[in-house]
């Protein structure tokens, strides 16, 4: 009887994991669709690139400012109710964006969509971490990262099917958020309570507990956003065609998607901390090799690995977070991760672009290599101190 109960519990646990990952994958599709859709619309309206960039920045600003509120919301209203409410509000805000079609009104609305989608993302990630059996946490979080990345990549592909004009693309996004809510509601009774911890930890209170993990998130986010925005610019310095640079970015994203599960399995055999250090070191090596390989055929496998290990920094950080923290500390930690992701995405690309303005193409690998080297050095120093 005990064996039957154990198997039943395991089945319910895997069903809950599957449901939460399905929830986040649908959410990722909606988010991946909205970014290019709104940029295309603003471009057709004749809005300047600078204004389009400022408009897009409102969503990560919403992430940053809402992150400290998530632990309190989860305690006050319950994590499940908070996440379901945010799924519904995300659909409403996206509908308002489609209805207004005004660049100035989109500033507060895009800020709001960052505010209301962030708790949904953070709480879903916490549930996956909490549900994952410790012995299999590496592969599950690797699969989670893979599906998130694939979802974001699928979003723009939806625009090929429905176009970027009128209500159809907005209806796809709205429908995705509604489906996200239904997926979550279907598994909600099976999800662990992550909002009932004895000692309450705030986002700011969490930061001294895991400053190195949070630094790794800043590096991973800043690296990804800087490369996506500035690698095409780097290519123009070398006289490389836009089509080739777009293909290189696609290969890099493919490496990200394909290799998170293998990295997660490696973390189970070694440790997440050690694999994260390996990922940081290989990302740094990729920065050093970029100027040498950019005009050679070896650039293709190089950027594939570069994409895998650069995002692997974040995947390993999430795995270590789940290994080290539970309860309110886990909720606060994941919210802090979201905050730091926004900080990295906002700070590193402008910094890298500014260095490129001064020093030319070399500014990209030098700046990104410098932040990776700093993180690697901090990891070594912390290890020696402990």
mmCIF file of C-alpha atoms in Angstrom:
data_model
loop_
_atom_site.group_PDB
_atom_site.id
_atom_site.type_symbol
_atom_site.label_atom_id
_atom_site.label_comp_id
_atom_site.label_asym_id
_atom_site.label_seq_id
_atom_site.Cartn_x
_atom_site.Cartn_y
_atom_site.Cartn_z
ATOM 1 C CA UNK A 1 0.000 0.000 0.000
ATOM 2 C CA UNK A 2 2.823 2.385 0.866
ATOM 3 C CA UNK A 3 4.474 1.650 -2.493
ATOM 4 C CA UNK A 4 1.212 2.460 -4.303
ATOM 5 C CA UNK A 5 0.853 5.715 -2.350
ATOM 6 C CA UNK A 6 4.448 6.660 -3.115
ATOM 7 C CA UNK A 7 3.965 6.061 -6.817
ATOM 8 C CA UNK A 8 0.713 8.038 -6.737
ATOM 9 C CA UNK A 9 2.462 10.961 -5.024
ATOM 10 C CA UNK A 10 5.273 10.886 -7.590
ATOM 11 C CA UNK A 11 2.751 10.858 -10.440
ATOM 12 C CA UNK A 12 0.947 13.882 -8.975
ATOM 13 C CA UNK A 13 4.280 15.647 -8.468
ATOM 14 C CA UNK A 14 5.310 15.135 -12.109
ATOM 15 C CA UNK A 15 1.838 16.187 -13.274
ATOM 16 C CA UNK A 16 2.193 19.408 -11.268
ATOM 17 C CA UNK A 17 5.682 20.061 -12.690
ATOM 18 C CA UNK A 18 4.358 19.493 -16.215
ATOM 19 C CA UNK A 19 1.429 21.838 -15.602
ATOM 20 C CA UNK A 20 3.589 24.660 -14.266
ATOM 21 C CA UNK A 21 6.113 24.336 -17.098
ATOM 22 C CA UNK A 22 3.220 24.400 -19.595
ATOM 23 C CA UNK A 23 1.966 27.556 -17.892
ATOM 24 C CA UNK A 24 5.315 29.292 -18.213
ATOM 25 C CA UNK A 25 5.834 28.143 -21.818
ATOM 26 C CA UNK A 26 2.543 29.750 -22.871
ATOM 27 C CA UNK A 27 3.490 32.883 -20.940
ATOM 28 C CA UNK A 28 6.858 32.974 -22.748
ATOM 29 C CA UNK A 29 5.139 32.746 -26.145
ATOM 30 C CA UNK A 30 2.935 35.729 -25.273
ATOM 31 C CA UNK A 31 5.920 37.754 -24.078
ATOM 32 C CA UNK A 32 8.067 36.754 -27.063
ATOM 33 C CA UNK A 33 5.289 37.845 -29.421
ATOM 34 C CA UNK A 34 4.620 41.231 -27.814
ATOM 35 C CA UNK A 35 8.137 42.701 -28.006
ATOM 36 C CA UNK A 36 8.629 42.547 -31.814
ATOM 37 C CA UNK A 37 4.918 43.210 -32.468
ATOM 38 C CA UNK A 38 4.922 46.549 -30.657
ATOM 39 C CA UNK A 39 8.235 47.547 -32.256
ATOM 40 C CA UNK A 40 6.844 46.831 -35.756
ATOM 41 C CA UNK A 41 3.724 48.893 -35.031
ATOM 42 C CA UNK A 42 5.716 51.855 -33.714
ATOM 43 C CA UNK A 43 8.066 51.659 -36.672
ATOM 44 C CA UNK A 44 5.094 51.874 -39.084
ATOM 45 C CA UNK A 45 3.898 54.941 -37.181
ATOM 46 C CA UNK A 46 7.237 56.646 -37.864
ATOM 47 C CA UNK A 47 8.394 56.602 -34.247
ATOM 48 C CA UNK A 48 12.158 57.080 -33.836
ATOM 49 C CA UNK A 49 14.381 54.127 -32.841
ATOM 50 C CA UNK A 50 15.308 55.917 -29.603
ATOM 51 C CA UNK A 51 11.643 56.269 -28.650
ATOM 52 C CA UNK A 52 10.979 52.618 -29.548
ATOM 53 C CA UNK A 53 13.865 51.593 -27.303
ATOM 54 C CA UNK A 54 12.577 53.719 -24.423
ATOM 55 C CA UNK A 55 9.118 52.235 -24.860
ATOM 56 C CA UNK A 56 10.516 48.685 -24.726
ATOM 57 C CA UNK A 57 12.505 49.554 -21.576
ATOM 58 C CA UNK A 58 9.284 50.181 -19.656
ATOM 59 C CA UNK A 59 8.619 46.456 -19.270
ATOM 60 C CA UNK A 60 11.919 45.624 -17.504
ATOM 61 C CA UNK A 61 11.441 48.726 -15.355
ATOM 62 C CA UNK A 62 8.109 47.180 -14.340
ATOM 63 C CA UNK A 63 9.952 43.945 -13.512
ATOM 64 C CA UNK A 64 12.449 45.777 -11.324
ATOM 65 C CA UNK A 65 9.932 47.850 -9.365
ATOM 66 C CA UNK A 66 7.453 45.003 -8.848
ATOM 67 C CA UNK A 67 9.980 42.393 -7.696
ATOM 68 C CA UNK A 68 10.230 43.582 -4.060
ATOM 69 C CA UNK A 69 6.420 43.390 -3.774
ATOM 70 C CA UNK A 70 6.094 39.714 -4.768
ATOM 71 C CA UNK A 71 6.877 38.063 -1.396
ATOM 72 C CA UNK A 72 4.337 40.310 0.356
ATOM 73 C CA UNK A 73 1.670 39.641 -2.273
ATOM 74 C CA UNK A 74 2.227 35.887 -1.993
ATOM 75 C CA UNK A 75 1.892 36.025 1.809
ATOM 76 C CA UNK A 76 -1.134 38.348 1.784
ATOM 77 C CA UNK A 77 -3.238 36.788 -0.981
ATOM 78 C CA UNK A 78 -1.594 33.394 -1.522
ATOM 79 C CA UNK A 79 0.797 32.505 -4.324
ATOM 80 C CA UNK A 80 -1.858 30.754 -6.418
ATOM 81 C CA UNK A 81 -4.391 33.568 -6.260
ATOM 82 C CA UNK A 82 -1.668 36.135 -6.993
ATOM 83 C CA UNK A 83 -0.457 34.236 -10.068
ATOM 84 C CA UNK A 84 -3.981 33.687 -11.452
ATOM 85 C CA UNK A 85 -4.856 37.342 -10.957
ATOM 86 C CA UNK A 86 -1.676 38.384 -12.749
ATOM 87 C CA UNK A 87 -2.477 36.098 -15.711
ATOM 88 C CA UNK A 88 -5.896 37.765 -16.043
ATOM 89 C CA UNK A 89 -4.453 41.277 -15.654
ATOM 90 C CA UNK A 90 -1.786 40.524 -18.271
ATOM 91 C CA UNK A 91 -4.509 39.714 -20.798
ATOM 92 C CA UNK A 92 -6.385 42.923 -19.884
ATOM 93 C CA UNK A 93 -3.302 45.148 -20.186
ATOM 94 C CA UNK A 94 -2.323 43.614 -23.536
ATOM 95 C CA UNK A 95 -5.892 44.269 -24.748
ATOM 96 C CA UNK A 96 -5.557 47.913 -23.664
ATOM 97 C CA UNK A 97 -2.274 48.172 -25.572
ATOM 98 C CA UNK A 98 -3.984 46.840 -28.695
ATOM 99 C CA UNK A 99 -6.895 49.232 -28.225
ATOM 100 C CA UNK A 100 -4.880 52.427 -27.662
ATOM 101 C CA UNK A 101 -2.213 52.175 -30.426
ATOM 102 C CA UNK A 102 -0.529 55.304 -29.038
ATOM 103 C CA UNK A 103 3.178 55.508 -28.284
ATOM 104 C CA UNK A 104 2.716 57.798 -25.277
ATOM 105 C CA UNK A 105 -0.072 55.736 -23.698
ATOM 106 C CA UNK A 106 2.037 52.639 -24.280
ATOM 107 C CA UNK A 107 4.691 53.895 -21.852
ATOM 108 C CA UNK A 108 2.544 53.381 -18.715
ATOM 109 C CA UNK A 109 0.830 50.319 -20.212
ATOM 110 C CA UNK A 110 4.127 48.575 -21.029
ATOM 111 C CA UNK A 111 5.291 49.419 -17.523
ATOM 112 C CA UNK A 112 2.090 47.820 -16.171
ATOM 113 C CA UNK A 113 2.548 44.668 -18.231
ATOM 114 C CA UNK A 114 5.987 44.290 -16.646
ATOM 115 C CA UNK A 115 4.421 44.741 -13.197
ATOM 116 C CA UNK A 116 1.635 42.174 -13.701
ATOM 117 C CA UNK A 117 3.585 39.508 -15.613
ATOM 118 C CA UNK A 118 6.542 39.465 -13.228
ATOM 119 C CA UNK A 119 4.769 37.759 -10.268
ATOM 120 C CA UNK A 120 3.343 35.133 -12.630
ATOM 121 C CA UNK A 121 6.824 34.307 -13.904
ATOM 122 C CA UNK A 122 8.525 34.413 -10.488
ATOM 123 C CA UNK A 123 5.935 32.289 -8.678
ATOM 124 C CA UNK A 124 5.841 29.713 -11.469
ATOM 125 C CA UNK A 125 9.607 29.376 -11.315
ATOM 126 C CA UNK A 126 9.439 28.948 -7.531
ATOM 127 C CA UNK A 127 6.898 26.129 -7.901
ATOM 128 C CA UNK A 128 9.127 24.299 -10.384
ATOM 129 C CA UNK A 129 12.115 24.614 -8.035
ATOM 130 C CA UNK A 130 10.084 23.463 -5.035
ATOM 131 C CA UNK A 131 8.549 20.498 -6.900
ATOM 132 C CA UNK A 132 11.774 19.245 -8.502
ATOM 133 C CA UNK A 133 13.250 16.233 -6.645
ATOM 134 C CA UNK A 134 16.745 17.232 -5.439
ATOM 135 C CA UNK A 135 18.393 14.346 -7.304
ATOM 136 C CA UNK A 136 16.802 15.475 -10.584
ATOM 137 C CA UNK A 137 16.712 19.221 -10.069
ATOM 138 C CA UNK A 138 19.472 19.852 -12.621
ATOM 139 C CA UNK A 139 17.699 18.206 -15.551
ATOM 140 C CA UNK A 140 14.289 19.633 -14.600
ATOM 141 C CA UNK A 141 15.571 23.203 -14.343
ATOM 142 C CA UNK A 142 17.524 22.654 -17.564
ATOM 143 C CA UNK A 143 14.303 21.535 -19.258
ATOM 144 C CA UNK A 144 12.512 24.524 -17.744
ATOM 145 C CA UNK A 145 15.129 26.926 -19.153
ATOM 146 C CA UNK A 146 14.950 25.197 -22.535
ATOM 147 C CA UNK A 147 11.166 25.532 -22.744
ATOM 148 C CA UNK A 148 11.253 29.176 -21.636
ATOM 149 C CA UNK A 149 13.803 29.990 -24.337
ATOM 150 C CA UNK A 150 11.859 28.030 -26.945
ATOM 151 C CA UNK A 151 8.684 29.859 -25.943
ATOM 152 C CA UNK A 152 10.299 33.267 -26.375
ATOM 153 C CA UNK A 153 11.659 32.148 -29.752
ATOM 154 C CA UNK A 154 8.231 30.830 -30.809
ATOM 155 C CA UNK A 155 6.496 34.149 -30.086
ATOM 156 C CA UNK A 156 7.973 35.999 -33.086
ATOM 157 C CA UNK A 157 7.208 32.991 -35.312
ATOM 158 C CA UNK A 158 3.511 33.428 -34.474
ATOM 159 C CA UNK A 159 3.685 36.802 -36.207
ATOM 160 C CA UNK A 160 4.574 35.033 -39.457
ATOM 161 C CA UNK A 161 1.207 33.261 -39.271
ATOM 162 C CA UNK A 162 -1.053 36.136 -38.150
ATOM 163 C CA UNK A 163 0.874 39.224 -39.300
ATOM 164 C CA UNK A 164 1.481 42.395 -37.320
ATOM 165 C CA UNK A 165 -1.563 44.460 -38.291
ATOM 166 C CA UNK A 166 -4.934 44.815 -36.586
ATOM 167 C CA UNK A 167 -6.258 42.686 -33.734
ATOM 168 C CA UNK A 168 -5.158 39.145 -34.763
ATOM 169 C CA UNK A 169 -1.651 39.277 -33.222
ATOM 170 C CA UNK A 170 -3.013 40.874 -30.048
ATOM 171 C CA UNK A 171 -5.715 38.218 -29.813
ATOM 172 C CA UNK A 172 -3.037 35.525 -30.008
ATOM 173 C CA UNK A 173 -1.196 37.140 -27.100
ATOM 174 C CA UNK A 174 -4.367 37.698 -25.089
ATOM 175 C CA UNK A 175 -5.440 34.105 -25.724
ATOM 176 C CA UNK A 176 -2.016 32.878 -24.604
ATOM 177 C CA UNK A 177 -2.326 34.700 -21.270
ATOM 178 C CA UNK A 178 -5.849 33.308 -20.774
ATOM 179 C CA UNK A 179 -4.608 29.780 -21.594
ATOM 180 C CA UNK A 180 -1.748 30.374 -19.164
ATOM 181 C CA UNK A 181 -4.325 31.021 -16.421
ATOM 182 C CA UNK A 182 -6.273 27.863 -17.289
ATOM 183 C CA UNK A 183 -3.089 25.739 -17.245
ATOM 184 C CA UNK A 184 -2.195 27.107 -13.832
ATOM 185 C CA UNK A 185 -5.714 26.666 -12.415
ATOM 186 C CA UNK A 186 -5.734 23.021 -13.505
ATOM 187 C CA UNK A 187 -2.714 22.144 -11.332
ATOM 188 C CA UNK A 188 -3.142 24.673 -8.517
ATOM 189 C CA UNK A 189 -4.439 22.151 -5.930
ATOM 190 C CA UNK A 190 -1.291 20.055 -6.448
ATOM 191 C CA UNK A 191 1.177 22.912 -5.991
ATOM 192 C CA UNK A 192 3.168 23.297 -2.758
ATOM 193 C CA UNK A 193 2.492 26.252 -0.484
ATOM 194 C CA UNK A 194 5.463 28.570 -0.934
ATOM 195 C CA UNK A 195 3.941 31.462 1.033
ATOM 196 C CA UNK A 196 3.768 29.914 4.525
ATOM 197 C CA UNK A 197 7.241 30.369 5.944
ATOM 198 C CA UNK A 198 7.907 31.078 9.600
ATOM 199 C CA UNK A 199 10.655 33.658 9.192
ATOM 200 C CA UNK A 200 9.765 36.201 6.539
ATOM 201 C CA UNK A 201 12.567 37.306 4.227
ATOM 202 C CA UNK A 202 12.294 40.396 2.035
ATOM 203 C CA UNK A 203 13.974 40.878 -1.328
ATOM 204 C CA UNK A 204 16.387 43.416 0.127
ATOM 205 C CA UNK A 205 17.033 41.163 3.119
ATOM 206 C CA UNK A 206 17.868 38.285 0.803
ATOM 207 C CA UNK A 207 20.570 40.112 -1.150
ATOM 208 C CA UNK A 208 23.386 39.780 1.423
ATOM 209 C CA UNK A 209 22.613 36.054 1.686
ATOM 210 C CA UNK A 210 23.476 35.308 -1.943
ATOM 211 C CA UNK A 211 25.258 38.276 -3.470
ATOM 212 C CA UNK A 212 27.350 36.067 -5.770
ATOM 213 C CA UNK A 213 24.268 34.315 -7.178
ATOM 214 C CA UNK A 214 22.631 37.675 -7.805
ATOM 215 C CA UNK A 215 25.794 38.968 -9.475
ATOM 216 C CA UNK A 216 25.705 35.938 -11.784
ATOM 217 C CA UNK A 217 22.117 36.816 -12.765
ATOM 218 C CA UNK A 218 23.175 40.382 -13.624
ATOM 219 C CA UNK A 219 25.990 39.018 -15.807
ATOM 220 C CA UNK A 220 23.743 36.471 -17.559
ATOM 221 C CA UNK A 221 21.004 39.023 -18.257
ATOM 222 C CA UNK A 222 23.364 41.780 -19.333
ATOM 223 C CA UNK A 223 25.308 39.436 -21.594
ATOM 224 C CA UNK A 224 22.188 38.114 -23.330
ATOM 225 C CA UNK A 225 20.616 41.527 -23.893
ATOM 226 C CA UNK A 226 23.889 43.136 -25.014
ATOM 227 C CA UNK A 227 24.662 40.377 -27.525
ATOM 228 C CA UNK A 228 21.146 40.370 -28.986
ATOM 229 C CA UNK A 229 21.228 44.142 -29.393
ATOM 230 C CA UNK A 230 24.857 44.736 -30.364
ATOM 231 C CA UNK A 231 26.240 41.649 -32.131
ATOM 232 C CA UNK A 232 24.656 42.833 -35.413
ATOM 233 C CA UNK A 233 26.366 46.206 -34.865
ATOM 234 C CA UNK A 234 29.643 44.378 -34.195
ATOM 235 C CA UNK A 235 29.206 42.600 -37.531
ATOM 236 C CA UNK A 236 28.865 45.871 -39.434
ATOM 237 C CA UNK A 237 32.275 46.972 -38.110
ATOM 238 C CA UNK A 238 33.709 43.863 -39.797
ATOM 239 C CA UNK A 239 31.722 44.345 -43.001
ATOM 240 C CA UNK A 240 29.588 41.249 -42.398
ATOM 241 C CA UNK A 241 26.140 41.135 -44.025
ATOM 242 C CA UNK A 242 23.048 41.526 -41.847
ATOM 243 C CA UNK A 243 21.705 38.147 -42.989
ATOM 244 C CA UNK A 244 24.851 36.380 -41.763
ATOM 245 C CA UNK A 245 24.735 38.161 -38.403
ATOM 246 C CA UNK A 246 21.046 37.284 -37.996
ATOM 247 C CA UNK A 247 21.923 33.666 -38.731
ATOM 248 C CA UNK A 248 24.702 33.781 -36.124
ATOM 249 C CA UNK A 249 22.225 35.059 -33.530
ATOM 250 C CA UNK A 250 19.853 32.238 -34.452
ATOM 251 C CA UNK A 251 22.638 29.685 -33.948
ATOM 252 C CA UNK A 252 23.454 31.270 -30.597
ATOM 253 C CA UNK A 253 19.827 31.024 -29.474
ATOM 254 C CA UNK A 254 19.766 27.412 -30.713
ATOM 255 C CA UNK A 255 22.741 26.657 -28.467
ATOM 256 C CA UNK A 256 20.881 28.187 -25.550
ATOM 257 C CA UNK A 257 17.795 26.062 -26.224
ATOM 258 C CA UNK A 258 19.612 22.797 -26.980
ATOM 259 C CA UNK A 259 22.154 22.656 -24.176
ATOM 260 C CA UNK A 260 20.390 23.565 -20.910
ATOM 261 C CA UNK A 261 19.298 19.986 -20.157
ATOM 262 C CA UNK A 262 22.832 18.568 -20.729
ATOM 263 C CA UNK A 263 24.215 21.316 -18.490
ATOM 264 C CA UNK A 264 21.603 20.457 -15.870
ATOM 265 C CA UNK A 265 22.614 16.785 -15.998
ATOM 266 C CA UNK A 266 26.250 17.840 -15.594
ATOM 267 C CA UNK A 267 25.258 19.863 -12.515
ATOM 268 C CA UNK A 268 23.744 16.712 -10.998
ATOM 269 C CA UNK A 269 27.045 14.856 -11.467
ATOM 270 C CA UNK A 270 29.240 17.747 -10.311
ATOM 271 C CA UNK A 271 27.661 20.750 -8.555
ATOM 272 C CA UNK A 272 25.691 23.700 -9.874
ATOM 273 C CA UNK A 273 28.334 26.064 -8.491
ATOM 274 C CA UNK A 274 31.168 24.309 -10.314
ATOM 275 C CA UNK A 275 29.246 24.108 -13.596
ATOM 276 C CA UNK A 276 28.374 27.797 -13.294
ATOM 277 C CA UNK A 277 32.072 28.614 -12.938
ATOM 278 C CA UNK A 278 32.797 26.499 -16.036
ATOM 279 C CA UNK A 279 30.057 28.363 -17.925
ATOM 280 C CA UNK A 280 31.471 31.748 -16.879
ATOM 281 C CA UNK A 281 34.973 30.674 -17.924
ATOM 282 C CA UNK A 282 33.811 29.412 -21.339
ATOM 283 C CA UNK A 283 31.768 32.589 -21.880
ATOM 284 C CA UNK A 284 34.904 34.611 -21.143
ATOM 285 C CA UNK A 285 36.850 32.429 -23.599
ATOM 286 C CA UNK A 286 34.170 33.094 -26.218
ATOM 287 C CA UNK A 287 34.636 36.843 -25.732
ATOM 288 C CA UNK A 288 38.379 36.467 -26.247
ATOM 289 C CA UNK A 289 37.947 34.339 -29.392
ATOM 290 C CA UNK A 290 35.209 36.453 -31.031
ATOM 291 C CA UNK A 291 37.567 38.922 -32.816
ATOM 292 C CA UNK A 292 39.736 36.015 -34.010
ATOM 293 C CA UNK A 293 36.931 33.750 -35.264
ATOM 294 C CA UNK A 294 34.328 36.235 -36.543
ATOM 295 C CA UNK A 295 35.485 35.931 -40.182
ATOM 296 C CA UNK A 296 36.110 32.161 -40.095
ATOM 297 C CA UNK A 297 33.823 29.103 -40.326
ATOM 298 C CA UNK A 298 34.686 28.278 -36.705
ATOM 299 C CA UNK A 299 32.460 31.153 -35.587
ATOM 300 C CA UNK A 300 29.376 28.939 -36.076
ATOM 301 C CA UNK A 301 30.182 26.242 -33.481
ATOM 302 C CA UNK A 302 31.731 28.936 -31.301
ATOM 303 C CA UNK A 303 28.542 31.007 -31.008
ATOM 304 C CA UNK A 304 26.486 27.825 -30.482
ATOM 305 C CA UNK A 305 28.580 27.009 -27.404
ATOM 306 C CA UNK A 306 28.650 30.689 -26.417
ATOM 307 C CA UNK A 307 24.854 30.801 -26.354
ATOM 308 C CA UNK A 308 24.681 27.578 -24.333
ATOM 309 C CA UNK A 309 27.145 28.513 -21.602
ATOM 310 C CA UNK A 310 26.180 32.189 -21.291
ATOM 311 C CA UNK A 311 22.570 31.294 -20.480
ATOM 312 C CA UNK A 312 23.830 28.318 -18.485
ATOM 313 C CA UNK A 313 25.125 30.856 -15.946
ATOM 314 C CA UNK A 314 21.490 31.679 -15.120
ATOM 315 C CA UNK A 315 20.308 28.052 -15.189
ATOM 316 C CA UNK A 316 23.026 27.008 -12.737
ATOM 317 C CA UNK A 317 22.187 29.963 -10.490
ATOM 318 C CA UNK A 318 18.530 28.889 -10.357
ATOM 319 C CA UNK A 319 19.540 25.308 -9.497
ATOM 320 C CA UNK A 320 21.805 26.526 -6.684
ATOM 321 C CA UNK A 321 19.044 28.806 -5.401
ATOM 322 C CA UNK A 322 16.767 25.758 -5.056
ATOM 323 C CA UNK A 323 19.520 23.788 -3.332
ATOM 324 C CA UNK A 324 20.252 26.459 -0.743
ATOM 325 C CA UNK A 325 16.913 28.092 0.074
ATOM 326 C CA UNK A 326 13.313 27.165 0.893
ATOM 327 C CA UNK A 327 10.134 28.904 2.060
ATOM 328 C CA UNK A 328 10.056 32.684 2.163
ATOM 329 C CA UNK A 329 13.797 32.855 1.408
ATOM 330 C CA UNK A 330 13.148 31.012 -1.867
ATOM 331 C CA UNK A 331 10.290 33.387 -2.750
ATOM 332 C CA UNK A 332 12.413 36.441 -1.904
ATOM 333 C CA UNK A 333 15.410 34.976 -3.739
ATOM 334 C CA UNK A 334 13.510 34.333 -6.930
ATOM 335 C CA UNK A 335 12.013 37.824 -6.813
ATOM 336 C CA UNK A 336 15.551 39.167 -6.310
ATOM 337 C CA UNK A 337 16.647 37.177 -9.374
ATOM 338 C CA UNK A 338 13.943 38.887 -11.411
ATOM 339 C CA UNK A 339 15.028 42.286 -10.122
ATOM 340 C CA UNK A 340 18.672 41.602 -10.954
ATOM 341 C CA UNK A 341 17.714 40.312 -14.408
ATOM 342 C CA UNK A 342 16.063 43.666 -15.065
ATOM 343 C CA UNK A 343 19.082 45.543 -13.708
ATOM 344 C CA UNK A 344 21.481 43.596 -15.916
ATOM 345 C CA UNK A 345 19.280 44.090 -18.979
ATOM 346 C CA UNK A 346 19.077 47.830 -18.432
ATOM 347 C CA UNK A 347 22.696 48.570 -17.422
ATOM 348 C CA UNK A 348 24.956 46.306 -19.486
ATOM 349 C CA UNK A 349 23.740 46.999 -23.071
ATOM 350 C CA UNK A 350 24.109 50.815 -22.779
ATOM 351 C CA UNK A 351 27.490 50.381 -21.088
ATOM 352 C CA UNK A 352 28.671 48.046 -23.845
ATOM 353 C CA UNK A 353 27.310 50.323 -26.554
ATOM 354 C CA UNK A 354 29.063 53.313 -24.992
ATOM 355 C CA UNK A 355 32.408 51.486 -24.954
ATOM 356 C CA UNK A 356 31.874 50.545 -28.607
ATOM 357 C CA UNK A 357 31.233 54.212 -29.433
ATOM 358 C CA UNK A 358 34.612 55.103 -27.943
ATOM 359 C CA UNK A 359 36.799 52.135 -28.899
ATOM 360 C CA UNK A 360 34.981 50.592 -31.860
ATOM 361 C CA UNK A 361 34.040 46.936 -32.389
ATOM 362 C CA UNK A 362 36.466 45.655 -29.754
ATOM 363 C CA UNK A 363 34.264 47.290 -27.124
ATOM 364 C CA UNK A 364 31.764 44.411 -27.313
ATOM 365 C CA UNK A 365 34.051 41.473 -26.403
ATOM 366 C CA UNK A 366 36.156 43.605 -24.045
ATOM 367 C CA UNK A 367 33.195 44.865 -21.995
ATOM 368 C CA UNK A 368 31.414 41.528 -21.828
ATOM 369 C CA UNK A 369 34.686 39.729 -21.162
ATOM 370 C CA UNK A 370 35.449 42.138 -18.317
ATOM 371 C CA UNK A 371 32.172 41.471 -16.507
ATOM 372 C CA UNK A 372 32.619 37.710 -16.949
ATOM 373 C CA UNK A 373 36.196 37.905 -15.657
ATOM 374 C CA UNK A 374 35.006 39.890 -12.630
ATOM 375 C CA UNK A 375 32.392 37.241 -11.838
ATOM 376 C CA UNK A 376 34.927 34.417 -12.256
ATOM 377 C CA UNK A 377 37.404 36.196 -9.976
ATOM 378 C CA UNK A 378 34.706 36.829 -7.346
ATOM 379 C CA UNK A 379 33.783 33.125 -7.464
ATOM 380 C CA UNK A 380 37.407 32.076 -6.892
ATOM 381 C CA UNK A 381 37.887 34.580 -4.027
ATOM 382 C CA UNK A 382 34.679 33.497 -2.324
ATOM 383 C CA UNK A 383 35.678 29.854 -2.619
ATOM 384 C CA UNK A 384 39.058 30.536 -1.023
ATOM 385 C CA UNK A 385 37.515 32.613 1.770
ATOM 386 C CA UNK A 386 35.040 29.834 2.596
#
